[in-house]
Amino acid sequence: MDERSLYITRPEDGEDLYTALQRQTLAELQRLSGNVWTDYNPGDPGVTVSEAADYVLTETDYRLDFPLEDYLAGKDGKWAEERYGLFPPESVYPSAPVTAEDYRRAILTRFPDVENADVIPGEGGCYHVRLRVSPFSPDMASQVLGFLNRHRNLCERFEDVQVVSPEELFFHADFGIATGENATEILVQVYWTAMQYLSGSAEVAYRTAGSPLPMREDEWYEGPVRNARAEIPVQKDTETELYVRLTGIPGIVSFKTCYFKDKDGHTVTDFRTGYTLHLSKDFSNVKVRNGTGTVHVDGNEFMERLQAKYFMRSTFRTRRLMQEREAQYLESIVSHRKAGQEKATLYPSEYRDVYGHTPLADDLPSCYAVSDRDFLRDTPAPEKAAARNFGNYLKLFDLLIQRGLGELDGLKRVLALDTADLELSRLETLPEKILPMRKHNDRYRDITGLRDRYMDFLDGLYGVDSAPEWMRESDCYGQTADDRLRRRMRFLKALPVMVRDRSRSFDVTGTFGGENVPTVKKYLSLLLDFDTDEETTVGNILPAHNLILMGDGERGERFRGLVSSQMIDDDLFDSGSLEAVKEDTPPASEKEKLKRYEDLRRHLPIFNSNWINGSLFREGIWLSNYNLVSVGGGEWLLVFRGKEDEKRMNLGRSNSRETLSAWANTLCRYLRELNRQCEAVYVIEKNLFDPMEPFTVMLVFTGWTARTRSPRFREACTRLARSVIPSHLKMETYWIGALQMQYFEDGYKKWRESMSTDAPVDIRALHQKKMTDALSDDFMSKRRKGDNPAKEKYKEEDA
């Protein structure tokens, strides 16, 4: 039995690959030639060719042996980990603010002039915030409130943010300083140290997320993280602890006296209730001595220097931190090199230009005559033909190597989460000039499976499922492999932010639309391929195409029959007269697609009316529901039949089957596009307009498209939403029709705008009522009775 391997095995220890290939090649040549070939000298032509081939294989093995990051690096030697979904831990693991302490840290991180903050949880998900600010800072309550609203979680509210003024203490001290020290500067340091300690933020450290070194593993899950994180120490708030800090100030020799009194003259030694220092240009209670006696302190200079110190802390906090981190980084390089490592960078890479290939024939002497240029004029034709055959075999070997290097060069495209590539599912491995066009498919490789496997790996890495099985069952809009890949890429690229901010809601004071949406909405929309921008009003999609969706109830059956050209004569539809519609070639450009749509609306009779049957709208996305029917005289009908209505509908009549077939294909694509554009989800917190339900989230879905009409799809979406919404929140789902969505979106948009502009409560309540009325079970019945629940006299001028 032949036990030869089909791949190159690792050579034995002490033997390089080229030597191993030479040995194995010679053994194989001896086996194949038997008694015919007995000359195994190095000068033998067969040995020469085999050695050249062995060298190419050795060179190829060398090119394939670099670290993965080298193949992902650009010509500058750098590569962006985020482009390939390999996000750094500080971007993926930390959480956004979720507790009162998290919000406190977020405030201290974002606002250097806030010396301390108390975030007090109230009832029904509301918070009360109390700030202690620098004595030289303006009122920052509105700024902090805006910041908290941008970072609030679902069903949370910040009722009020107030700047508090703690009780003042008067500093009494008599201390000595070293000769030559500036007394004013030393006194500034004393007051600064005491004020920071009394505020509770004496040793707050600020760590940036974008520092040269990543966070330690024990810090990954600590939030909040954005640009920096505050690490608040624990202090005893005692006079003794503060005294130790004051004695440690450089330049101070000793304290003769040091104590604090309140306004009534009582000495204070316990600082837990919160205090601040009284600032004055008069230092009658403070004496500063040096070797020559009492030193005068200029009150104006003292106030200027103290104010400048507060300013410097606000301005240079991040810079000092970066310098500290850089020092740690350089120290780590030294330690790594001492350990014998060549490189100490976090993600070392080097660009390798290893994708070119020199043809094997170029390494052979010209006497081997593998192409026409190597022949003499009088070379016999049989000899030329034999040489050309030999040259073609060498070219096949070259093509094999070139294709492998082409795939290696395409590794960036295979792993990148970049949706800009027009063709994501196939990779060009050979240039067009190498192969004739009849071999067109040999130039490409289908990489759909490779991309999917890599994204499956990223799913497992981050604990998500970007391609759930039930989503494949609902791919009914003609999605291509590229469409599915783009959807997964968009989801995975946004994953770090969505994981970190999974509980975040929208900013009630921010502008409407754009990125100002709850993270739950973004998560669901990217996974389900919905539009995330709330400025796109899905209830207006069909009216914008001059279409009105018919009702699906029994009351509208007669009207649908009159408008939809329903046919009841089953004798017309025997098997001999029916012909299936075949799929044609899709439009090659957006301009051609729009032209086909225009021709369809102008020539297809169903567009003579604004009404479109719900069955046609939803089930017209499948070409199998269309048939061509011969009616004699060389004429044909284009007939549609879905499962919802079970009645055939005549869409058009023509003596050209090709014309009717083209209409059916264009209508099918047109309806798929409309269905996809109509799908959306809105996430609303009920406590924003109903305080009696403080922890309820409402999800409002489109309910009239092919997917969202399906009970299986609705059930799967509900399970998905429940899995991403915090467990302590109650969830309500609504699947509404096109007319309901129009009224809902009108009320929702005005409601959001009224909150951002702080409109009067009664105006806001009107918009809330219109929105909630559109979600009521009896909305349609009230419409039929003429009692329009959304027909309110809104006073826009009052808003």
PDB file of C-alpha atoms in Angstrom, residues 539-747:
ATOM      1  CA  GLY A 539     -44.903  54.291   8.388  1.00  0.00           C
ATOM      2  CA  ASN A 540     -44.274  56.611   5.430  1.00  0.00           C
ATOM      3  CA  ILE A 541     -42.426  54.098   3.242  1.00  0.00           C
ATOM      4  CA  LEU A 542     -45.513  52.856   1.388  1.00  0.00           C
ATOM      5  CA  PRO A 543     -47.211  56.279   1.097  1.00  0.00           C
ATOM      6  CA  ALA A 544     -43.937  57.618  -0.352  1.00  0.00           C
ATOM      7  CA  HIS A 545     -44.391  55.032  -3.126  1.00  0.00           C
ATOM      8  CA  ASN A 546     -48.037  56.099  -3.540  1.00  0.00           C
ATOM      9  CA  LEU A 547     -49.258  52.827  -2.015  1.00  0.00           C
ATOM     10  CA  ILE A 548     -51.825  52.083   0.669  1.00  0.00           C
ATOM     11  CA  LEU A 549     -51.892  48.644   2.288  1.00  0.00           C
ATOM     12  CA  MET A 550     -55.353  47.093   2.342  1.00  0.00           C
ATOM     13  CA  GLY A 551     -56.815  45.740   5.552  1.00  0.00           C
ATOM     14  CA  ASP A 552     -56.737  42.007   6.170  1.00  0.00           C
ATOM     15  CA  GLY A 553     -60.012  41.533   8.048  1.00  0.00           C
ATOM     16  CA  GLU A 554     -63.284  40.090   6.788  1.00  0.00           C
ATOM     17  CA  ARG A 555     -64.799  43.572   6.505  1.00  0.00           C
ATOM     18  CA  GLY A 556     -62.359  44.472   3.731  1.00  0.00           C
ATOM     19  CA  GLU A 557     -62.681  41.259   1.730  1.00  0.00           C
ATOM     20  CA  ARG A 558     -65.248  42.670  -0.747  1.00  0.00           C
ATOM     21  CA  PHE A 559     -63.175  45.801  -1.307  1.00  0.00           C
ATOM     22  CA  ARG A 560     -60.055  43.751  -1.917  1.00  0.00           C
ATOM     23  CA  GLY A 561     -61.911  41.690  -4.469  1.00  0.00           C
ATOM     24  CA  LEU A 562     -63.023  44.780  -6.369  1.00  0.00           C
ATOM     25  CA  VAL A 563     -59.632  46.481  -6.398  1.00  0.00           C
ATOM     26  CA  SER A 564     -57.333  43.481  -6.798  1.00  0.00           C
ATOM     27  CA  SER A 565     -58.755  41.953 -10.017  1.00  0.00           C
ATOM     28  CA  GLN A 566     -59.425  38.647  -8.293  1.00  0.00           C
ATOM     29  CA  MET A 567     -60.290  35.744 -10.572  1.00  0.00           C
ATOM     30  CA  ILE A 568     -62.663  32.928  -9.613  1.00  0.00           C
ATOM     31  CA  ASP A 569     -62.911  30.850 -12.811  1.00  0.00           C
ATOM     32  CA  ASP A 570     -60.738  27.838 -11.971  1.00  0.00           C
ATOM     33  CA  ASP A 571     -61.196  26.398 -15.462  1.00  0.00           C
ATOM     34  CA  LEU A 572     -58.617  28.869 -16.737  1.00  0.00           C
ATOM     35  CA  PHE A 573     -55.936  27.441 -14.520  1.00  0.00           C
ATOM     36  CA  ASP A 574     -55.504  23.815 -15.484  1.00  0.00           C
ATOM     37  CA  SER A 575     -51.987  22.465 -15.516  1.00  0.00           C
ATOM     38  CA  GLY A 576     -51.717  22.718 -19.273  1.00  0.00           C
ATOM     39  CA  SER A 577     -52.198  26.477 -19.338  1.00  0.00           C
ATOM     40  CA  LEU A 578     -49.915  27.358 -16.426  1.00  0.00           C
ATOM     41  CA  GLU A 579     -46.266  28.216 -16.851  1.00  0.00           C
ATOM     42  CA  ALA A 580     -43.811  29.041 -14.072  1.00  0.00           C
ATOM     43  CA  VAL A 581     -41.984  32.356 -14.125  1.00  0.00           C
ATOM     44  CA  LYS A 582     -38.240  31.938 -14.431  1.00  0.00           C
ATOM     45  CA  GLU A 583     -35.781  34.183 -12.636  1.00  0.00           C
ATOM     46  CA  ASP A 584     -34.010  36.649 -14.886  1.00  0.00           C
ATOM     47  CA  THR A 585     -30.758  38.549 -14.514  1.00  0.00           C
ATOM     48  CA  PRO A 586     -30.835  41.231 -11.783  1.00  0.00           C
ATOM     49  CA  PRO A 587     -30.104  44.835 -12.816  1.00  0.00           C
ATOM     50  CA  ALA A 588     -26.401  45.552 -13.083  1.00  0.00           C
ATOM     51  CA  SER A 589     -26.565  49.038 -11.566  1.00  0.00           C
ATOM     52  CA  GLU A 590     -28.706  51.235  -9.351  1.00  0.00           C
ATOM     53  CA  LYS A 591     -29.667  53.345 -12.352  1.00  0.00           C
ATOM     54  CA  GLU A 592     -30.917  50.305 -14.267  1.00  0.00           C
ATOM     55  CA  LYS A 593     -32.849  49.096 -11.200  1.00  0.00           C
ATOM     56  CA  LEU A 594     -34.650  52.418 -10.794  1.00  0.00           C
ATOM     57  CA  LYS A 595     -35.510  52.455 -14.502  1.00  0.00           C
ATOM     58  CA  ARG A 596     -37.082  49.000 -14.236  1.00  0.00           C
ATOM     59  CA  TYR A 597     -39.100  50.148 -11.219  1.00  0.00           C
ATOM     60  CA  GLU A 598     -40.328  53.175 -13.141  1.00  0.00           C
ATOM     61  CA  ASP A 599     -41.380  51.051 -16.121  1.00  0.00           C
ATOM     62  CA  LEU A 600     -43.137  48.652 -13.755  1.00  0.00           C
ATOM     63  CA  ARG A 601     -45.220  51.390 -12.126  1.00  0.00           C
ATOM     64  CA  ARG A 602     -46.107  52.863 -15.500  1.00  0.00           C
ATOM     65  CA  HIS A 603     -47.165  49.652 -17.256  1.00  0.00           C
ATOM     66  CA  LEU A 604     -48.424  47.238 -14.586  1.00  0.00           C
ATOM     67  CA  PRO A 605     -52.190  47.786 -14.152  1.00  0.00           C
ATOM     68  CA  ILE A 606     -52.198  47.229 -10.371  1.00  0.00           C
ATOM     69  CA  PHE A 607     -50.407  50.555  -9.944  1.00  0.00           C
ATOM     70  CA  ASN A 608     -53.372  52.386 -11.482  1.00  0.00           C
ATOM     71  CA  SER A 609     -54.771  52.362  -7.941  1.00  0.00           C
ATOM     72  CA  ASN A 610     -53.063  53.407  -4.697  1.00  0.00           C
ATOM     73  CA  TRP A 611     -54.184  50.227  -2.950  1.00  0.00           C
ATOM     74  CA  ILE A 612     -52.032  47.121  -2.683  1.00  0.00           C
ATOM     75  CA  ASN A 613     -53.272  43.804  -1.385  1.00  0.00           C
ATOM     76  CA  GLY A 614     -51.602  42.659   1.840  1.00  0.00           C
ATOM     77  CA  SER A 615     -51.126  39.163   0.444  1.00  0.00           C
ATOM     78  CA  LEU A 616     -49.422  40.522  -2.669  1.00  0.00           C
ATOM     79  CA  PHE A 617     -47.240  42.867  -0.600  1.00  0.00           C
ATOM     80  CA  ARG A 618     -45.992  40.102   1.691  1.00  0.00           C
ATOM     81  CA  GLU A 619     -46.108  36.987  -0.500  1.00  0.00           C
ATOM     82  CA  GLY A 620     -45.182  38.717  -3.723  1.00  0.00           C
ATOM     83  CA  ILE A 621     -41.561  38.503  -2.604  1.00  0.00           C
ATOM     84  CA  TRP A 622     -41.482  34.856  -3.768  1.00  0.00           C
ATOM     85  CA  LEU A 623     -41.274  34.305  -7.513  1.00  0.00           C
ATOM     86  CA  SER A 624     -42.899  30.878  -7.120  1.00  0.00           C
ATOM     87  CA  ASN A 625     -46.235  32.606  -6.391  1.00  0.00           C
ATOM     88  CA  TYR A 626     -46.376  34.012  -9.934  1.00  0.00           C
ATOM     89  CA  ASN A 627     -47.561  32.120 -13.020  1.00  0.00           C
ATOM     90  CA  LEU A 628     -48.032  32.833 -16.693  1.00  0.00           C
ATOM     91  CA  VAL A 629     -51.472  31.666 -17.931  1.00  0.00           C
ATOM     92  CA  SER A 630     -52.339  31.171 -21.592  1.00  0.00           C
ATOM     93  CA  VAL A 631     -55.794  32.535 -22.457  1.00  0.00           C
ATOM     94  CA  GLY A 632     -55.675  31.802 -26.195  1.00  0.00           C
ATOM     95  CA  GLY A 633     -55.130  34.074 -29.147  1.00  0.00           C
ATOM     96  CA  GLY A 634     -51.457  34.341 -28.316  1.00  0.00           C
ATOM     97  CA  GLU A 635     -52.151  36.299 -25.125  1.00  0.00           C
ATOM     98  CA  TRP A 636     -50.985  35.574 -21.605  1.00  0.00           C
ATOM     99  CA  LEU A 637     -51.903  36.658 -18.088  1.00  0.00           C
ATOM    100  CA  LEU A 638     -49.529  37.293 -15.222  1.00  0.00           C
ATOM    101  CA  VAL A 639     -51.346  35.736 -12.251  1.00  0.00           C
ATOM    102  CA  PHE A 640     -50.416  35.888  -8.583  1.00  0.00           C
ATOM    103  CA  ARG A 641     -51.706  33.580  -5.871  1.00  0.00           C
ATOM    104  CA  GLY A 642     -50.658  33.604  -2.214  1.00  0.00           C
ATOM    105  CA  LYS A 643     -51.615  31.546   0.807  1.00  0.00           C
ATOM    106  CA  GLU A 644     -53.178  34.402   2.771  1.00  0.00           C
ATOM    107  CA  ASP A 645     -56.080  35.060   0.356  1.00  0.00           C
ATOM    108  CA  GLU A 646     -56.164  31.764  -1.599  1.00  0.00           C
ATOM    109  CA  LYS A 647     -57.496  33.678  -4.610  1.00  0.00           C
ATOM    110  CA  ARG A 648     -55.780  34.366  -7.884  1.00  0.00           C
ATOM    111  CA  MET A 649     -55.083  37.944  -8.846  1.00  0.00           C
ATOM    112  CA  ASN A 650     -54.577  39.139 -12.409  1.00  0.00           C
ATOM    113  CA  LEU A 651     -51.616  41.496 -12.477  1.00  0.00           C
ATOM    114  CA  GLY A 652     -51.334  42.130 -16.216  1.00  0.00           C
ATOM    115  CA  ARG A 653     -52.054  40.906 -19.749  1.00  0.00           C
ATOM    116  CA  SER A 654     -49.760  40.824 -22.769  1.00  0.00           C
ATOM    117  CA  ASN A 655     -48.991  38.872 -25.926  1.00  0.00           C
ATOM    118  CA  SER A 656     -45.346  38.676 -24.770  1.00  0.00           C
ATOM    119  CA  ARG A 657     -44.409  36.125 -22.149  1.00  0.00           C
ATOM    120  CA  GLU A 658     -40.991  37.757 -21.841  1.00  0.00           C
ATOM    121  CA  THR A 659     -42.599  41.072 -20.906  1.00  0.00           C
ATOM    122  CA  LEU A 660     -44.825  39.482 -18.249  1.00  0.00           C
ATOM    123  CA  SER A 661     -41.917  37.467 -16.862  1.00  0.00           C
ATOM    124  CA  ALA A 662     -39.778  40.620 -16.624  1.00  0.00           C
ATOM    125  CA  TRP A 663     -42.648  42.386 -14.813  1.00  0.00           C
ATOM    126  CA  ALA A 664     -42.934  39.522 -12.318  1.00  0.00           C
ATOM    127  CA  ASN A 665     -39.194  39.532 -11.559  1.00  0.00           C
ATOM    128  CA  THR A 666     -39.064  43.304 -11.140  1.00  0.00           C
ATOM    129  CA  LEU A 667     -42.203  43.339  -8.971  1.00  0.00           C
ATOM    130  CA  CYS A 668     -40.728  40.580  -6.801  1.00  0.00           C
ATOM    131  CA  ARG A 669     -37.517  42.554  -6.208  1.00  0.00           C
ATOM    132  CA  TYR A 670     -39.467  45.775  -5.689  1.00  0.00           C
ATOM    133  CA  LEU A 671     -41.652  44.227  -2.994  1.00  0.00           C
ATOM    134  CA  ARG A 672     -38.637  42.666  -1.267  1.00  0.00           C
ATOM    135  CA  GLU A 673     -37.043  46.080  -1.046  1.00  0.00           C
ATOM    136  CA  LEU A 674     -40.235  47.676   0.298  1.00  0.00           C
ATOM    137  CA  ASN A 675     -40.625  44.960   2.928  1.00  0.00           C
ATOM    138  CA  ARG A 676     -37.080  45.452   4.163  1.00  0.00           C
ATOM    139  CA  GLN A 677     -37.428  49.238   4.292  1.00  0.00           C
ATOM    140  CA  CYS A 678     -40.632  48.985   6.352  1.00  0.00           C
ATOM    141  CA  GLU A 679     -39.068  47.034   9.220  1.00  0.00           C
ATOM    142  CA  ALA A 680     -38.091  48.794  12.450  1.00  0.00           C
ATOM    143  CA  VAL A 681     -38.320  48.590  16.228  1.00  0.00           C
ATOM    144  CA  TYR A 682     -38.782  51.345  18.802  1.00  0.00           C
ATOM    145  CA  VAL A 683     -37.757  51.077  22.459  1.00  0.00           C
ATOM    146  CA  ILE A 684     -39.719  53.263  24.899  1.00  0.00           C
ATOM    147  CA  GLU A 685     -39.480  53.465  28.674  1.00  0.00           C
ATOM    148  CA  LYS A 686     -42.923  53.628  30.179  1.00  0.00           C
ATOM    149  CA  ASN A 687     -41.806  55.520  33.265  1.00  0.00           C
ATOM    150  CA  LEU A 688     -41.050  58.579  31.131  1.00  0.00           C
ATOM    151  CA  PHE A 689     -44.800  59.196  30.802  1.00  0.00           C
ATOM    152  CA  ASP A 690     -46.343  56.813  33.347  1.00  0.00           C
ATOM    153  CA  PRO A 691     -44.625  56.991  36.765  1.00  0.00           C
ATOM    154  CA  MET A 692     -46.857  54.160  38.011  1.00  0.00           C
ATOM    155  CA  GLU A 693     -44.854  51.695  35.889  1.00  0.00           C
ATOM    156  CA  PRO A 694     -41.244  52.623  36.604  1.00  0.00           C
ATOM    157  CA  PHE A 695     -39.530  49.486  35.309  1.00  0.00           C
ATOM    158  CA  THR A 696     -41.348  48.646  32.060  1.00  0.00           C
ATOM    159  CA  VAL A 697     -39.865  48.788  28.571  1.00  0.00           C
ATOM    160  CA  MET A 698     -42.132  48.791  25.513  1.00  0.00           C
ATOM    161  CA  LEU A 699     -40.879  47.404  22.207  1.00  0.00           C
ATOM    162  CA  VAL A 700     -42.900  48.523  19.175  1.00  0.00           C
ATOM    163  CA  PHE A 701     -42.235  46.435  16.052  1.00  0.00           C
ATOM    164  CA  THR A 702     -43.389  46.750  12.480  1.00  0.00           C
ATOM    165  CA  GLY A 703     -46.125  44.138  12.046  1.00  0.00           C
ATOM    166  CA  TRP A 704     -47.137  44.192   8.371  1.00  0.00           C
ATOM    167  CA  THR A 705     -44.129  42.816   6.459  1.00  0.00           C
ATOM    168  CA  ALA A 706     -43.437  39.271   5.345  1.00  0.00           C
ATOM    169  CA  ARG A 707     -41.069  38.584   8.230  1.00  0.00           C
ATOM    170  CA  THR A 708     -42.764  40.494  11.017  1.00  0.00           C
ATOM    171  CA  ARG A 709     -46.147  38.966  10.149  1.00  0.00           C
ATOM    172  CA  SER A 710     -44.788  35.468  10.825  1.00  0.00           C
ATOM    173  CA  PRO A 711     -45.608  34.073  14.314  1.00  0.00           C
ATOM    174  CA  ARG A 712     -42.287  32.182  14.391  1.00  0.00           C
ATOM    175  CA  PHE A 713     -40.332  35.343  13.641  1.00  0.00           C
ATOM    176  CA  ARG A 714     -42.237  37.300  16.288  1.00  0.00           C
ATOM    177  CA  GLU A 715     -41.610  34.635  18.894  1.00  0.00           C
ATOM    178  CA  ALA A 716     -37.887  34.498  18.096  1.00  0.00           C
ATOM    179  CA  CYS A 717     -37.601  38.313  18.194  1.00  0.00           C
ATOM    180  CA  THR A 718     -39.328  38.408  21.570  1.00  0.00           C
ATOM    181  CA  ARG A 719     -36.874  35.850  22.980  1.00  0.00           C
ATOM    182  CA  LEU A 720     -33.954  37.805  21.541  1.00  0.00           C
ATOM    183  CA  ALA A 721     -35.164  41.091  23.020  1.00  0.00           C
ATOM    184  CA  ARG A 722     -35.720  39.493  26.398  1.00  0.00           C
ATOM    185  CA  SER A 723     -32.147  38.175  26.365  1.00  0.00           C
ATOM    186  CA  VAL A 724     -30.617  41.644  25.943  1.00  0.00           C
ATOM    187  CA  ILE A 725     -32.934  43.715  28.144  1.00  0.00           C
ATOM    188  CA  PRO A 726     -31.885  43.818  31.836  1.00  0.00           C
ATOM    189  CA  SER A 727     -33.634  41.079  33.785  1.00  0.00           C
ATOM    190  CA  HIS A 728     -35.150  43.423  36.385  1.00  0.00           C
ATOM    191  CA  LEU A 729     -37.165  45.250  33.698  1.00  0.00           C
ATOM    192  CA  LYS A 730     -40.586  44.160  32.485  1.00  0.00           C
ATOM    193  CA  MET A 731     -40.934  43.953  28.704  1.00  0.00           C
ATOM    194  CA  GLU A 732     -44.032  44.609  26.583  1.00  0.00           C
ATOM    195  CA  THR A 733     -44.034  43.950  22.834  1.00  0.00           C
ATOM    196  CA  TYR A 734     -46.353  45.455  20.230  1.00  0.00           C
ATOM    197  CA  TRP A 735     -46.638  44.386  16.584  1.00  0.00           C
ATOM    198  CA  ILE A 736     -48.646  47.085  14.865  1.00  0.00           C
ATOM    199  CA  GLY A 737     -49.989  47.755  11.386  1.00  0.00           C
ATOM    200  CA  ALA A 738     -48.971  50.418   8.882  1.00  0.00           C
ATOM    201  CA  LEU A 739     -51.705  52.901   9.828  1.00  0.00           C
ATOM    202  CA  GLN A 740     -51.031  52.493  13.536  1.00  0.00           C
ATOM    203  CA  MET A 741     -47.324  53.008  12.920  1.00  0.00           C
ATOM    204  CA  GLN A 742     -47.988  56.310  11.175  1.00  0.00           C
ATOM    205  CA  TYR A 743     -49.849  57.686  14.178  1.00  0.00           C
ATOM    206  CA  PHE A 744     -47.383  56.182  16.631  1.00  0.00           C
ATOM    207  CA  GLU A 745     -44.325  57.630  14.876  1.00  0.00           C
ATOM    208  CA  ASP A 746     -45.932  61.053  14.614  1.00  0.00           C
ATOM    209  CA  GLY A 747     -46.608  61.090  18.349  1.00  0.00           C
TER     210      GLY A 747
END
